[in-house]
Tab-separated table of C-alpha atoms and ligand atoms in Angstrom:
chain	number	residue	atom	x	y	z
Z	1	MET	CA	103.300	101.504	129.609
Z	2	ARG	CA	102.088	101.807	126.020
Z	3	ARG	CA	104.680	102.500	123.390
Z	4	LYS	CA	104.328	105.664	121.337
Z	5	LEU	CA	104.157	105.445	117.558
Z	6	ALA	CA	104.785	108.111	114.926
Z	7	ALA	CA	103.539	106.598	111.671
Z	8	GLY	CA	103.847	108.111	108.212
Z	9	ASN	CA	101.496	107.084	105.419
Z	10	TRP	CA	103.008	108.173	102.127
Z	11	LYS	CA	99.886	107.078	100.219
Z	12	MET	CA	100.486	107.154	96.428
Z	13	ASN	CA	103.499	109.445	96.713
Z	14	GLY	CA	107.189	108.816	96.292
Z	15	THR	CA	109.694	107.378	93.849
Z	16	SER	CA	113.363	106.528	94.395
Z	17	ALA	CA	114.258	110.112	95.290
Z	18	ALA	CA	112.013	109.928	98.358
Z	19	LEU	CA	114.339	107.399	99.983
Z	20	ALA	CA	116.600	110.317	100.924
Z	21	GLU	CA	113.852	111.488	103.331
Z	22	LEU	CA	113.928	108.081	104.976
Z	23	GLU	CA	117.685	108.235	105.279
Z	24	ALA	CA	117.388	111.568	107.069
Z	25	LEU	CA	114.757	110.207	109.461
Z	26	SER	CA	116.721	107.102	110.287
Z	27	ALA	CA	119.868	109.124	110.959
Z	28	ALA	CA	118.187	111.147	113.739
Z	29	PRO	CA	118.749	110.021	117.355
Z	30	ALA	CA	116.050	107.574	118.484
Z	31	ASP	CA	113.888	107.900	121.607
Z	32	ALA	CA	113.635	104.625	123.528
Z	33	ASN	CA	109.835	104.871	124.006
Z	34	THR	CA	108.888	106.147	120.552
Z	35	ASP	CA	108.591	103.902	117.519
Z	36	ILE	CA	108.717	105.300	113.984
Z	37	LEU	CA	106.899	103.654	111.095
Z	38	ILE	CA	106.936	104.677	107.445
Z	39	CYS	CA	104.461	103.133	105.001
Z	40	PRO	CA	105.773	103.999	101.528
Z	41	PRO	CA	104.144	102.873	98.291
Z	42	ALA	CA	104.638	99.148	97.671
Z	43	THR	CA	107.215	99.834	94.966
Z	44	LEU	CA	109.588	101.304	97.562
Z	45	ILE	CA	109.150	98.829	100.429
Z	46	THR	CA	112.153	96.636	99.653
Z	47	ARG	CA	114.544	99.537	99.236
Z	48	ALA	CA	113.024	101.418	102.180
Z	49	ALA	CA	113.606	98.374	104.395
Z	50	GLN	CA	117.234	98.338	103.293
Z	51	VAL	CA	117.637	102.024	104.110
Z	52	VAL	CA	116.322	101.599	107.666
Z	53	SER	CA	117.991	98.280	108.471
Z	54	ASP	CA	119.902	98.544	111.755
Z	55	THR	CA	117.838	101.600	112.768
Z	56	SER	CA	114.710	101.866	114.907
Z	57	VAL	CA	112.484	102.836	111.955
Z	58	TYR	CA	109.893	100.269	110.872
Z	59	ILE	CA	108.516	99.885	107.341
Z	60	GLY	CA	104.901	99.010	106.551
Z	61	GLY	CA	102.531	98.383	103.674
Z	62	GLN	CA	99.386	100.414	103.026
Z	63	ASP	CA	97.124	97.407	102.384
Z	64	CYS	CA	97.232	93.660	101.852
Z	65	HIS	CA	94.853	91.111	100.385
Z	66	ALA	CA	92.654	88.873	102.515
Z	67	ALA	CA	93.900	85.764	100.699
Z	68	THR	CA	97.397	84.399	101.202
Z	69	SER	CA	98.110	84.050	97.452
Z	70	GLY	CA	96.374	83.428	94.160
Z	71	ALA	CA	94.661	85.028	91.183
Z	72	HIS	CA	94.272	88.611	92.403
Z	73	THR	CA	95.876	90.837	89.798
Z	74	GLY	CA	97.523	93.918	91.240
Z	75	ASP	CA	97.116	92.914	94.869
Z	76	ILE	CA	99.746	92.187	97.500
Z	77	ALA	CA	99.740	89.318	99.990
Z	78	ALA	CA	100.743	89.758	103.613
Z	79	ASP	CA	103.610	87.283	103.207
Z	80	MET	CA	104.941	89.399	100.323
Z	81	LEU	CA	105.060	92.446	102.582
Z	82	ILE	CA	107.019	90.463	105.154
Z	83	ASP	CA	109.313	89.139	102.434
Z	84	ALA	CA	109.939	92.710	101.205
Z	85	GLY	CA	110.965	93.796	104.702
Z	86	ALA	CA	107.738	95.228	106.151
Z	87	SER	CA	106.690	94.653	109.752
Z	88	HIS	CA	103.373	96.545	109.720
Z	89	VAL	CA	100.417	97.129	107.420
Z	90	ILE	CA	97.755	99.837	107.401
Z	91	LEU	CA	94.277	98.356	106.915
Z	92	GLY	CA	90.867	99.943	106.413
Z	93	HIS	CA	92.124	103.433	105.644
Z	94	SER	CA	89.152	105.611	104.681
Z	95	GLU	CA	90.662	106.072	101.208
Z	96	ARG	CA	90.563	102.270	100.724
Z	97	ARG	CA	87.061	102.113	102.158
Z	98	GLU	CA	86.042	104.881	99.717
Z	99	ASP	CA	88.105	104.027	96.606
Z	100	HIS	CA	87.842	100.238	96.834
Z	101	GLY	CA	84.569	99.757	98.683
Z	102	GLU	CA	86.229	98.011	101.609
Z	103	ARG	CA	83.751	97.109	104.322
Z	104	ASN	CA	84.432	96.333	107.963
Z	105	GLU	CA	84.266	92.603	107.300
Z	106	ASP	CA	86.866	92.911	104.529
Z	107	VAL	CA	89.202	94.752	106.878
Z	108	ARG	CA	88.678	92.113	109.539
Z	109	THR	CA	89.559	89.259	107.172
Z	110	LYS	CA	92.637	91.095	105.935
Z	111	ALA	CA	93.733	91.761	109.508
Z	112	GLN	CA	93.528	88.093	110.434
Z	113	THR	CA	95.575	87.174	107.355
Z	114	ALA	CA	98.121	89.869	108.222
Z	115	TRP	CA	98.393	88.580	111.799
Z	116	ASP	CA	98.822	85.008	110.565
Z	117	SER	CA	101.816	86.285	108.558
Z	118	GLY	CA	103.257	88.118	111.549
Z	119	LEU	CA	102.458	91.709	110.551
Z	120	VAL	CA	101.323	94.361	113.012
Z	121	THR	CA	98.098	95.945	111.723
Z	122	VAL	CA	97.247	99.635	111.940
Z	123	ILE	CA	93.461	99.497	111.641
Z	124	CYS	CA	91.817	102.803	110.724
Z	125	VAL	CA	88.423	104.067	111.840
Z	126	GLY	CA	86.781	107.461	111.427
Z	127	GLU	CA	83.538	109.268	110.756
Z	128	THR	CA	82.591	111.428	107.774
Z	129	LEU	CA	81.525	115.031	108.241
Z	130	SER	CA	77.860	114.191	107.767
Z	131	GLU	CA	78.108	111.416	110.348
Z	132	ARG	CA	79.649	113.844	112.837
Z	133	GLU	CA	77.074	116.516	112.094
Z	134	ALA	CA	74.320	113.957	112.655
Z	135	ASP	CA	75.888	113.169	116.060
Z	136	ASN	CA	76.662	109.618	115.014
Z	137	THR	CA	80.422	109.689	115.534
Z	138	LEU	CA	80.690	107.232	118.419
Z	139	ASP	CA	78.152	104.837	116.881
Z	140	ILE	CA	80.152	104.783	113.651
Z	141	ILE	CA	83.467	104.311	115.437
Z	142	GLY	CA	82.012	101.597	117.652
Z	143	GLY	CA	80.681	99.729	114.629
Z	144	GLN	CA	83.974	100.018	112.785
Z	145	LEU	CA	85.939	98.751	115.789
Z	146	ALA	CA	83.585	95.829	116.347
Z	147	GLY	CA	83.466	94.917	112.659
Z	148	SER	CA	87.049	95.519	111.569
Z	149	ILE	CA	89.129	94.036	114.407
Z	150	PRO	CA	89.373	90.236	114.657
Z	151	ASP	CA	89.005	88.519	118.023
Z	152	ALA	CA	92.691	87.615	118.352
Z	153	ALA	CA	93.871	91.181	119.020
Z	154	THR	CA	96.808	91.684	121.386
Z	155	GLY	CA	98.859	94.638	122.496
Z	156	GLU	CA	101.542	93.468	120.080
Z	157	ASN	CA	99.609	92.855	116.856
Z	158	LEU	CA	97.183	95.796	116.862
Z	159	VAL	CA	97.378	99.575	116.552
Z	160	VAL	CA	94.163	101.576	116.091
Z	161	ALA	CA	94.194	104.867	114.175
Z	162	TYR	CA	91.337	107.335	114.602
Z	163	GLU	CA	91.160	109.378	111.408
Z	164	PRO	CA	88.097	111.596	110.974
Z	165	VAL	CA	87.533	111.528	107.207
Z	166	TRP	CA	86.820	115.263	107.129
Z	167	ALA	CA	90.201	116.039	108.721
Z	168	ILE	CA	92.311	114.098	106.216
Z	169	GLY	CA	94.281	116.378	103.915
Z	170	THR	CA	91.967	119.307	104.645
Z	171	GLY	CA	93.886	121.248	107.297
Z	172	LYS	CA	90.808	120.878	109.525
Z	173	VAL	CA	91.435	119.272	112.899
Z	174	PRO	CA	88.863	118.331	115.545
Z	175	THR	CA	89.056	120.185	118.838
Z	176	LEU	CA	91.209	118.564	121.490
Z	177	ALA	CA	88.011	117.724	123.378
Z	178	GLN	CA	86.580	115.976	120.319
Z	179	ILE	CA	89.791	113.983	119.847
Z	180	GLY	CA	89.813	113.093	123.540
Z	181	ASP	CA	86.186	111.933	123.513
Z	182	VAL	CA	86.795	109.543	120.632
Z	183	HIS	CA	90.118	108.234	121.976
Z	184	ASP	CA	88.616	107.606	125.432
Z	185	PHE	CA	85.729	105.799	123.751
Z	186	ILE	CA	88.104	103.645	121.667
Z	187	ARG	CA	90.109	102.754	124.787
Z	188	MET	CA	86.925	101.837	126.642
Z	189	ARG	CA	85.713	99.623	123.792
Z	190	LEU	CA	89.115	97.906	123.468
Z	191	GLU	CA	89.219	97.172	127.213
Z	192	ARG	CA	85.647	95.936	127.234
Z	193	ARG	CA	86.126	93.559	124.333
Z	194	PHE	CA	89.683	92.343	124.830
Z	195	GLY	CA	90.107	92.790	128.576
Z	196	GLU	CA	91.991	95.509	130.409
Z	197	GLY	CA	95.396	93.889	129.908
Z	198	VAL	CA	95.143	93.941	126.125
Z	199	GLY	CA	92.893	96.994	125.850
Z	200	ARG	CA	95.321	99.154	127.783
Z	201	THR	CA	98.352	98.216	125.704
Z	202	VAL	CA	96.995	98.799	122.175
Z	203	PRO	CA	98.381	102.134	120.911
Z	204	VAL	CA	95.668	104.476	119.601
Z	205	LEU	CA	96.867	107.031	117.057
Z	206	TYR	CA	95.214	110.222	115.845
Z	207	GLY	CA	95.374	111.018	112.122
Z	208	GLY	CA	94.134	113.920	110.000
Z	209	SER	CA	96.094	117.109	109.241
Z	210	VAL	CA	98.737	116.514	111.918
Z	211	LYS	CA	101.502	119.092	111.412
Z	212	PRO	CA	104.582	120.236	113.329
Z	213	THR	CA	102.484	123.201	114.515
Z	214	ASN	CA	99.665	121.182	116.136
Z	215	ALA	CA	101.429	117.948	117.125
Z	216	THR	CA	102.356	118.944	120.677
Z	217	GLU	CA	98.797	119.857	121.648
Z	218	ILE	CA	97.343	116.747	120.011
Z	219	PHE	CA	99.836	114.534	121.884
Z	220	SER	CA	98.792	116.168	125.170
Z	221	VAL	CA	95.325	114.569	124.864
Z	222	SER	CA	94.804	111.476	127.007
Z	223	ASN	CA	94.771	108.165	125.160
Z	224	VAL	CA	96.538	109.667	122.145
Z	225	ASP	CA	99.610	107.458	121.779
Z	226	GLY	CA	100.896	108.846	118.514
Z	227	ALA	CA	99.863	109.920	115.050
Z	228	LEU	CA	99.224	108.555	111.585
Z	229	VAL	CA	100.474	111.314	109.333
Z	230	GLY	CA	99.936	111.759	105.602
Z	231	GLY	CA	101.199	114.938	103.927
Z	232	ALA	CA	103.555	115.992	106.717
Z	233	SER	CA	105.324	112.613	106.664
Z	234	LEU	CA	106.635	113.055	103.128
Z	235	LYS	CA	109.493	115.355	104.127
Z	236	ALA	CA	111.834	114.550	106.999
Z	237	ALA	CA	111.933	118.277	107.839
Z	238	ASP	CA	108.185	118.142	108.584
Z	239	PHE	CA	107.952	114.659	110.100
Z	240	GLN	CA	110.965	114.888	112.425
Z	241	PRO	CA	109.451	117.700	114.561
Z	242	ILE	CA	106.280	115.577	114.891
Z	243	ILE	CA	108.367	112.596	116.049
Z	244	ASP	CA	110.220	114.876	118.479
Z	245	ALA	CA	106.941	116.281	119.838
Z	246	LEU	CA	105.699	112.747	120.463
Z	247	ALA	CA	108.921	111.714	122.182
Z	248	ALA	CA	108.650	114.784	124.440
Z	249	SER	CA	104.978	114.173	125.309
H	1	LIG	P1	96.989	113.999	106.263
H	1	LIG	O1	98.004	113.999	107.399
H	1	LIG	O2	97.583	114.381	104.954
H	1	LIG	O3	95.755	114.739	106.643
H	1	LIG	O4	96.565	112.451	106.065
H	1	LIG	C1	96.167	111.721	107.159
H	1	LIG	C2	96.037	110.307	106.753
H	1	LIG	O5	95.136	109.941	106.022
H	1	LIG	C3	97.067	109.358	107.228
H	1	LIG	O6	96.702	108.046	106.968
């Protein structure tokens, strides 16, 4: 059985005061089949890892560099994330693809470096509105999967997040049928490339305007194994009901 994952991406939000939200999350009773991951800004990773130590909450980075070390001002190496207490890293988020010009091949190289360091990668894919309107969604997703995921994927080192760019931070959510079509397609592509054993065990998350009010119906869609949540992960009062909905699904 695939494990479920409720992942929060705090993006460029949060200073010391935000650690109280993490304390509240880690104090809640854990569900044995549901993992919780919070990816705070890099400045909080060390302290966040201390807050969740001895709980079932994992801490992740939001990016890492493709190189293991060196002259890359402002960047973070995968080993540094591990050293700070992270177990996961988000790679290829559409905001990184947009803001930093990251291409599929960049994401793929970063993912291999992250795996070499022992991080679990949450690799993001998703179409823009114009790509969806042009009926290119599955072509785009297929290309991103093929280009961004290295060959050495396993059920333990890889999570895929489907995040339609037009649904991020907009309050717009695809229909359940649209989510299901893309998640079934991702599952099919993972099984075809990596074999059924691996392809069936990689969790596939949905992301984009997930809220307490829509989480239950999104988690009812087949091949949706959890969520990657932005805005609604910043407050424990919003994120906890999403975690609970996933545990109950
Ligand atoms: P929102 O949940 O704020 O739409 O953000 C989704 C996202 O980009 C998570 O990585």
